[in-house]
mmCIF file of C-alpha atoms in Angstrom:
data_model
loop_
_atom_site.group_PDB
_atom_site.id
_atom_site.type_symbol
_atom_site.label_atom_id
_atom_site.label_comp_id
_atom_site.label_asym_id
_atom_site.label_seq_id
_atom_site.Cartn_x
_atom_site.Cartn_y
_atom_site.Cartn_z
ATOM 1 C CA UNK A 1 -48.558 71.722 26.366
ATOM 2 C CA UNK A 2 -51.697 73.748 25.227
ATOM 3 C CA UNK A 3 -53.518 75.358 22.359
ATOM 4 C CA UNK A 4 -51.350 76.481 19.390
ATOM 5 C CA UNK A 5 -51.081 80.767 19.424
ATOM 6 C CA UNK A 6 -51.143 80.900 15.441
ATOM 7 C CA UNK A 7 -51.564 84.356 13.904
ATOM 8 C CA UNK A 8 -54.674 85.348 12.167
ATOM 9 C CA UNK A 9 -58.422 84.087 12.827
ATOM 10 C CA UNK A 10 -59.389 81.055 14.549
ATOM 11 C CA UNK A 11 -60.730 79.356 11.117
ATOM 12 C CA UNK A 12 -57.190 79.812 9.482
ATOM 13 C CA UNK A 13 -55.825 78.816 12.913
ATOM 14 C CA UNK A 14 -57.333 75.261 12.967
ATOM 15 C CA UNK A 15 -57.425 74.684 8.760
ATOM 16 C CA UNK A 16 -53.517 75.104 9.510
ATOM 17 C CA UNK A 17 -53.477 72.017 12.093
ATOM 18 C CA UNK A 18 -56.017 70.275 10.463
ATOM 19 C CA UNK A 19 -53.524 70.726 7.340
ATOM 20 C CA UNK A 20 -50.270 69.400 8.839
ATOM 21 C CA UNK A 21 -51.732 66.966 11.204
ATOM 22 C CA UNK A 22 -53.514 64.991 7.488
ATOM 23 C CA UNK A 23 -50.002 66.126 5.113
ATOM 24 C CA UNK A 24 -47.654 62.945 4.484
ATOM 25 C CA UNK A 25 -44.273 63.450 5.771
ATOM 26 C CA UNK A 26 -41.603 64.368 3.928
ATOM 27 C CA UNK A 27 -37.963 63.326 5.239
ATOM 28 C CA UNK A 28 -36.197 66.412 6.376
ATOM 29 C CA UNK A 29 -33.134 67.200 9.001
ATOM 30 C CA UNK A 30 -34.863 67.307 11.624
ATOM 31 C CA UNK A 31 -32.415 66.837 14.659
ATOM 32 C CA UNK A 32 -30.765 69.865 15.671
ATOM 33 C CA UNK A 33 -31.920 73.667 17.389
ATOM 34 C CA UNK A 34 -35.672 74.252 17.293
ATOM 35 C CA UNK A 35 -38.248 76.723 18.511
ATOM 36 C CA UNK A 36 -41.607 76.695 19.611
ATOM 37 C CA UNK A 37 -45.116 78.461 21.495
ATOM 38 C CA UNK A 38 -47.260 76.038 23.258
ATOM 39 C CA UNK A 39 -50.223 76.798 25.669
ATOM 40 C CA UNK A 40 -52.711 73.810 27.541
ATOM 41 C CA UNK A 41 -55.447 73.403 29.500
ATOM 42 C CA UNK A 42 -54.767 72.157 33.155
ATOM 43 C CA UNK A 43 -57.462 70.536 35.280
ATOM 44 C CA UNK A 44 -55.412 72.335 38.674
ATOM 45 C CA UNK A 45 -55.726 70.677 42.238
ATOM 46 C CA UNK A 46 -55.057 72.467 45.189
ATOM 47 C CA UNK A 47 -54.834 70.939 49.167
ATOM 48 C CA UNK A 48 -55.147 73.568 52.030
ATOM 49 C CA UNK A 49 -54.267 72.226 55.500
ATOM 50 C CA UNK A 50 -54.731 74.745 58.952
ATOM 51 C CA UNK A 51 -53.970 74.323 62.476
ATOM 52 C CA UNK A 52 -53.768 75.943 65.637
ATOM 53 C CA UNK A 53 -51.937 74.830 68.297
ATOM 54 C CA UNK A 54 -52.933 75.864 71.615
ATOM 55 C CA UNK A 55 -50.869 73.630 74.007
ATOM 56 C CA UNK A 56 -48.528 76.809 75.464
ATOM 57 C CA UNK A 57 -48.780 77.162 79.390
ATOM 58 C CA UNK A 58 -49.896 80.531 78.559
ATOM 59 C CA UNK A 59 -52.623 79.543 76.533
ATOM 60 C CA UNK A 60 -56.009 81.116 77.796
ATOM 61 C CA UNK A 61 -58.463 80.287 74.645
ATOM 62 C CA UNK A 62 -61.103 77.550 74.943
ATOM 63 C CA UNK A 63 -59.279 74.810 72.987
ATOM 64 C CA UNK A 64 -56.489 75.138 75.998
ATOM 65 C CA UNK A 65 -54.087 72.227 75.595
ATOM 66 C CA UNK A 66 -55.131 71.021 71.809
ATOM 67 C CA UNK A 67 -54.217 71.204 68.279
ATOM 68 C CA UNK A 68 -56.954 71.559 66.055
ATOM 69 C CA UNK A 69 -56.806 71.466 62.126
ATOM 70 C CA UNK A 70 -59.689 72.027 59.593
ATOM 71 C CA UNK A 71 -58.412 71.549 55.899
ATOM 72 C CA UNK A 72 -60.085 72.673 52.405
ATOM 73 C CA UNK A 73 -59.592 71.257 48.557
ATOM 74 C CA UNK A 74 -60.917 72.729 45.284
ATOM 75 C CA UNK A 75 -60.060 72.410 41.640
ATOM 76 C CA UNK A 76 -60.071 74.397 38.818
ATOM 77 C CA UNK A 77 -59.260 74.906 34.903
ATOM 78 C CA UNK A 78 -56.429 77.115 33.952
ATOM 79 C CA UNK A 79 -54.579 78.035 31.276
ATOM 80 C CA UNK A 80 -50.976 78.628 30.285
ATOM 81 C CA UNK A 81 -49.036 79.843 27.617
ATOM 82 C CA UNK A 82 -45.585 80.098 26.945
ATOM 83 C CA UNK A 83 -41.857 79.700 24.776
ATOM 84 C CA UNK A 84 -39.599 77.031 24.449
ATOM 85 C CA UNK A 85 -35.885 76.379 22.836
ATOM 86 C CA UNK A 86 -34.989 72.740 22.085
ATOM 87 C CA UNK A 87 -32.806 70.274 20.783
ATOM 88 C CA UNK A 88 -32.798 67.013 19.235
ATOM 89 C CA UNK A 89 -30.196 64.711 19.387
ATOM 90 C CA UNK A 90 -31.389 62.037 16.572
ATOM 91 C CA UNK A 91 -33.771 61.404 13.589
ATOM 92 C CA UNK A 92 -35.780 58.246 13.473
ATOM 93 C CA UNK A 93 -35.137 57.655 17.108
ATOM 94 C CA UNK A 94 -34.520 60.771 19.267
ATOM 95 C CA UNK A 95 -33.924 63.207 22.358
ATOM 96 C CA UNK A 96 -34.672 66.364 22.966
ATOM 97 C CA UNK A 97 -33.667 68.535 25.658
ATOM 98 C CA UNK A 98 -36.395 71.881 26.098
ATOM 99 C CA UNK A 99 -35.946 74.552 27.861
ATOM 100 C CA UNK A 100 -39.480 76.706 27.819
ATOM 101 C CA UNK A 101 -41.045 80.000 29.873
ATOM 102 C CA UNK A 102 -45.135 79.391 30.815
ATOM 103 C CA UNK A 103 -47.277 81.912 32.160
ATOM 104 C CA UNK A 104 -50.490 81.252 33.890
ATOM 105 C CA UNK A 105 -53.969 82.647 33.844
ATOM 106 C CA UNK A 106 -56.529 81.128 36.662
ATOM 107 C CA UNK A 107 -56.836 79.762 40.255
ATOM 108 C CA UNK A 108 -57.826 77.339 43.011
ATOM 109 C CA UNK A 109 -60.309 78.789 45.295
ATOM 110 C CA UNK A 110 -62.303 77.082 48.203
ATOM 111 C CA UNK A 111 -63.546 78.304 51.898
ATOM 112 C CA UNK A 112 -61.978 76.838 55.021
ATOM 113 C CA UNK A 113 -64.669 75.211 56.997
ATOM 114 C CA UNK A 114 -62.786 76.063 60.496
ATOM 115 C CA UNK A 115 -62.807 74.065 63.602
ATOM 116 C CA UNK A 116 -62.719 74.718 67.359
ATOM 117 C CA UNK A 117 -65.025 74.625 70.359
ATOM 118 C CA UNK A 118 -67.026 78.027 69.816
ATOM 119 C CA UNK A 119 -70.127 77.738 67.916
ATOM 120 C CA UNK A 120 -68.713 79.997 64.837
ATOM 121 C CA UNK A 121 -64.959 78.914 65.260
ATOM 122 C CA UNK A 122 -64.183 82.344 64.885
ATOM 123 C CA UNK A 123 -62.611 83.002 69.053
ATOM 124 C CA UNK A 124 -59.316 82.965 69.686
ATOM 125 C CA UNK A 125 -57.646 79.363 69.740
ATOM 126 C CA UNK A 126 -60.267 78.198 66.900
ATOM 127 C CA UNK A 127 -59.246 77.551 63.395
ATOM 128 C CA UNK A 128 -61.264 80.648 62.089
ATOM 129 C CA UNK A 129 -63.303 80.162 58.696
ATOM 130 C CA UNK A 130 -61.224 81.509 55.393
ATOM 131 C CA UNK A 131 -61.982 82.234 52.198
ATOM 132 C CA UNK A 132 -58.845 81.337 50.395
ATOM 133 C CA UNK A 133 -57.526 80.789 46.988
ATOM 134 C CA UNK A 134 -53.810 79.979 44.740
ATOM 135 C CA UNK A 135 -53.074 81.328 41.210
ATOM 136 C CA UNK A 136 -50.200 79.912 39.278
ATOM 137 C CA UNK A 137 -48.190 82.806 38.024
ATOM 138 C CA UNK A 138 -45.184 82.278 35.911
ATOM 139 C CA UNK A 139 -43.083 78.810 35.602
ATOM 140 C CA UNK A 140 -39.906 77.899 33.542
ATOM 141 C CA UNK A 141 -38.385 74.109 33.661
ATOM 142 C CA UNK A 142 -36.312 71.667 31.514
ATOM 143 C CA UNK A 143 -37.937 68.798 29.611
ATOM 144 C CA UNK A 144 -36.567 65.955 28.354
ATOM 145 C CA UNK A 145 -38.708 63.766 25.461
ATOM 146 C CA UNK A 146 -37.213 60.085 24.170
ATOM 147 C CA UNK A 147 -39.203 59.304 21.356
ATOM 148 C CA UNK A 148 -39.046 57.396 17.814
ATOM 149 C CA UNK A 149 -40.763 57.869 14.077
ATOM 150 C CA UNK A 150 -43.826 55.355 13.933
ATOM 151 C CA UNK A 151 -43.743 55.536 10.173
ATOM 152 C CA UNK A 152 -46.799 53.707 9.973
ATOM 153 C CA UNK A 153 -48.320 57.273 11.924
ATOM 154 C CA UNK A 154 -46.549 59.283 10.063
ATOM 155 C CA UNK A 155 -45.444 60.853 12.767
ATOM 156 C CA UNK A 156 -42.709 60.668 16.148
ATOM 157 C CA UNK A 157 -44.508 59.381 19.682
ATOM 158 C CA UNK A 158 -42.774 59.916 22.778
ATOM 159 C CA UNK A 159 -42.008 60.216 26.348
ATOM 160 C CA UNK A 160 -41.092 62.749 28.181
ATOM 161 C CA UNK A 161 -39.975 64.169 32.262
ATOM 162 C CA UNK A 162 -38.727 67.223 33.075
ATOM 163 C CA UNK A 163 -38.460 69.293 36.471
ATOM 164 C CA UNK A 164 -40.232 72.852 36.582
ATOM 165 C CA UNK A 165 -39.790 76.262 39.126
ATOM 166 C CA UNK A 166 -43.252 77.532 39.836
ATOM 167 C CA UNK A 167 -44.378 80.902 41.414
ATOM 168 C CA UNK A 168 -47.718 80.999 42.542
ATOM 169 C CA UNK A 169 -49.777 83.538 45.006
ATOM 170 C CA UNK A 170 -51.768 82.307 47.451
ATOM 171 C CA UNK A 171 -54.432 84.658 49.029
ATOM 172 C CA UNK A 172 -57.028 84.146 51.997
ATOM 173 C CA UNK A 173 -59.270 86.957 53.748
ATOM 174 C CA UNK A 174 -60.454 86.149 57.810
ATOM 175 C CA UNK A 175 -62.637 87.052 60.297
ATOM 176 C CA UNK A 176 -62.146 86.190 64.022
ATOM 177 C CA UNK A 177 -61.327 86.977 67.663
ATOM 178 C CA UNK A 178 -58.071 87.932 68.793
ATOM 179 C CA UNK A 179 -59.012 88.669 72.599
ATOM 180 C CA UNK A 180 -58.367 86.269 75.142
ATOM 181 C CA UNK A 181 -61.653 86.467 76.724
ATOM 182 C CA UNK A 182 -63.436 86.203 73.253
ATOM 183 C CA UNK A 183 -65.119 88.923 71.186
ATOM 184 C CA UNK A 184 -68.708 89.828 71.076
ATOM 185 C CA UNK A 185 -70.330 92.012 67.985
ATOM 186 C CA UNK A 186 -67.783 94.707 66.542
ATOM 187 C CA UNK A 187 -65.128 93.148 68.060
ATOM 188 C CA UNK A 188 -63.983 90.748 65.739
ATOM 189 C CA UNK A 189 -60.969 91.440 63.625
ATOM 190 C CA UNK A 190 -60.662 90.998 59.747
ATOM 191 C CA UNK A 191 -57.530 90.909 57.538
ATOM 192 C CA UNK A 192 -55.790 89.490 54.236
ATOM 193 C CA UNK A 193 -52.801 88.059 53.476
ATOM 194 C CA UNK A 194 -50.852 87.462 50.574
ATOM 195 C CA UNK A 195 -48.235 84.646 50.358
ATOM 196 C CA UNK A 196 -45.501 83.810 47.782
ATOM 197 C CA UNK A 197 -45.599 80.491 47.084
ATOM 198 C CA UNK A 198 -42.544 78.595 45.089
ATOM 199 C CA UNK A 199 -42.683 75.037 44.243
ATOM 200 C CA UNK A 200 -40.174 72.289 42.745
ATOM 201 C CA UNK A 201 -42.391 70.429 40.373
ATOM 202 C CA UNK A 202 -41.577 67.408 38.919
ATOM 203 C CA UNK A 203 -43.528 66.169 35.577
ATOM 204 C CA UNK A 204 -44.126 63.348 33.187
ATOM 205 C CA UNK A 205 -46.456 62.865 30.401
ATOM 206 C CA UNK A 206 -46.560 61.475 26.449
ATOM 207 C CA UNK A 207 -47.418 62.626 23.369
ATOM 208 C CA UNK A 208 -46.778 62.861 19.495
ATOM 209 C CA UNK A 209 -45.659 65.167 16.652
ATOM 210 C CA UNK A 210 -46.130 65.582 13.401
ATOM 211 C CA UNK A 211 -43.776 67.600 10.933
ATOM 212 C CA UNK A 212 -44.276 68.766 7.472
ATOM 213 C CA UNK A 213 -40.800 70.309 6.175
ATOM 214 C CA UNK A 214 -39.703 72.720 8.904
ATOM 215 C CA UNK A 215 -43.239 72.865 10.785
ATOM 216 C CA UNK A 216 -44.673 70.671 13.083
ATOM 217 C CA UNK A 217 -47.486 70.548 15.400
ATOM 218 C CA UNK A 218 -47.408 68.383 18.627
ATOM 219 C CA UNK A 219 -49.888 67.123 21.037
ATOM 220 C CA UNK A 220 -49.583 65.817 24.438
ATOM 221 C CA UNK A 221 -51.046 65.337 28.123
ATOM 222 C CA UNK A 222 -49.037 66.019 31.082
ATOM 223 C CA UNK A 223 -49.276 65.230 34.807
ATOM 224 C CA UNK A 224 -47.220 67.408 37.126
ATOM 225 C CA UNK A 225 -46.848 67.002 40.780
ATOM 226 C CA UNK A 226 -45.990 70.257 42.425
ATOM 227 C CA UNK A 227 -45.189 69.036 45.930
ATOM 228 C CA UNK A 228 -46.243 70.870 48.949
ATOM 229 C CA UNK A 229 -45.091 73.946 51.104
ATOM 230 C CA UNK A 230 -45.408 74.227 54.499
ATOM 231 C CA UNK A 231 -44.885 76.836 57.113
ATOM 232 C CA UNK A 232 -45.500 77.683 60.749
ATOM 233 C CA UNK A 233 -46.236 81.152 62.032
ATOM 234 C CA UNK A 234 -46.148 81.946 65.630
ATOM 235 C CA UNK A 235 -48.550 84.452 67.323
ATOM 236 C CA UNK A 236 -46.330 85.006 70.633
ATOM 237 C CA UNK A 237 -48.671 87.635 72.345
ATOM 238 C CA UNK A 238 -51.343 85.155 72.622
ATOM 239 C CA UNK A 239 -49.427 82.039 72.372
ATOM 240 C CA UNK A 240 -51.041 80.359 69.404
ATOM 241 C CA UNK A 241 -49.002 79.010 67.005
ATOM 242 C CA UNK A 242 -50.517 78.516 63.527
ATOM 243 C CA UNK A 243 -48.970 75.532 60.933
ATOM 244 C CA UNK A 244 -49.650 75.525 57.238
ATOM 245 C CA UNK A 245 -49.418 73.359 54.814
ATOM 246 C CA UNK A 246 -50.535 73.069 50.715
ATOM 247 C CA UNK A 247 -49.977 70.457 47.902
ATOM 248 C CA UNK A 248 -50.671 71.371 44.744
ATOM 249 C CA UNK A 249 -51.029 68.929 41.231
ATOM 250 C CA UNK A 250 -52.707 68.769 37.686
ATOM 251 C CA UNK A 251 -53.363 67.053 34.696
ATOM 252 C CA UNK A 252 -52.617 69.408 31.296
ATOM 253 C CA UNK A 253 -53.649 68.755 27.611
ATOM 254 C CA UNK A 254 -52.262 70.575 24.889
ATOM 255 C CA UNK A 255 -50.844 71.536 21.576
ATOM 256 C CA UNK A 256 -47.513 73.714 20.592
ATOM 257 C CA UNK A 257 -46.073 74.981 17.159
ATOM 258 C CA UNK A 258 -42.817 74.007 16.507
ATOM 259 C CA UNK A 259 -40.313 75.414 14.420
ATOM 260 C CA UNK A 260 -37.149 73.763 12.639
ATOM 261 C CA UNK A 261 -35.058 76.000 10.706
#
């Protein structure tokens, strides 16, 4: 995945692609350990889903007896970087097992319309307005590409899967009412949260490379589903409870450097 990290300028950078991507190539050992830095561009997808459930006997707020939800999407372009270590089992026709590190710069962010029966949805028992957002932070996963040399190309295509780990943050800063007879001016409450978010992703994609001796330089597009988390948080003293859920996908393109010794 991603833009090559080549030392040196960005001219020298892309005359170096440009160079191996047009060279003939040569026949070389090419199965066996390899090593590589890749980076991509990912067009990233987030779902945020909010209730509050206010059918406890106890349950004094206006919404008394109903679950409400009020849900939120946005998308954004990030960018990761990272490591891998590889094999290839094969020549002409091949597998290769990669192992790689990823780190991630960017985020998701969107504001939670709210719902509930006050005219802000900001009392108690409302789904209070948020402004929210999730970064990616670091992921590591194993990848495994079935491909062949399309001589005609000059070059190997492939497919590939692989599962991923995924840490990501997920932030969201409130306003609203915590008293049970509702809040007028100055009494409304504001906070932040953080949440640690970790996600099983599971990915698939295609894409070629092209070696010149010991050096090659690969291309590919990527989909990756991260699945979704979900968790419920009860607010006892009031008798709301609040469930949460987020899904989280994206699309990459990219490039990596790959080494052969």
């Amino acid at each position: 995945m991603g833009v090559v990290m080549v030392a040196g300028t960005l001219p020298r950078a892309l005359a170096l692609v440009a160079a191996v991507c047009t060279a003939p190539t040569f026949a070389d050992e090419r199965d066996g350990l390899y090593l590589g830095v890749i980076a991509s561009a990912a067009f990233y997808d987030v779902d945020y889903r909010k209730g509050v459930d206010n059918r406890h006997a106890r349950n004094m707020s206006a919404n008394a007896g109903r679950i409400i939800f009020s849900s939120d999407s946005a998308d954004q372009t990030t960018w990761d970087v990272g490591v891998l270590v590889g094999y290839r089992f094969g020549r002409s026709a091949f597998l290769d097992v990669e192992a790689d590190l990823v780190t991630h710069r960017g985020e998701a962010s969107g504001r939670l319309p709210g719902a509930g029966a006050s005219p802000g949805n900001n009392q108690l028992g409302d789904v209070w307005p948020e402004d929210w957002s999730m970064a990616k932070d670091r992921s590591y996963g194993v990848t495994l590409r079935l491909g062949a040399e399309v001589p005609g190309l000059g070059a190997d295509l492939y497919v590939l899967g692989g599962l991923r780990r995924l840490d990501a943050d997920f932030r969201t800063a409130y306003t609203g009412c915590l008293l049970p007879g509702g809040c007028d001016l100055g009494e409304f409450a504001s906070g932040r949260e953080l949440h640690d978010e970790d996600y099983d992703a599971w990915v698939v994609g295609a894409g070629f490379e092209k070696t010149l001796g010991s050096i090659g330089v690969r291309g590919e597009v990527r989909y990756a589903d991260h699945g979704s988390s979900e968790r419920t948080v009860p607010f006892d003293e009031v008798a709301v409870t609040v469930p949460v859920e987020l899904a989280a996908g994206e699309v990459g393109l990219g490039l990596g450097l790959i080494w052969r010794p």
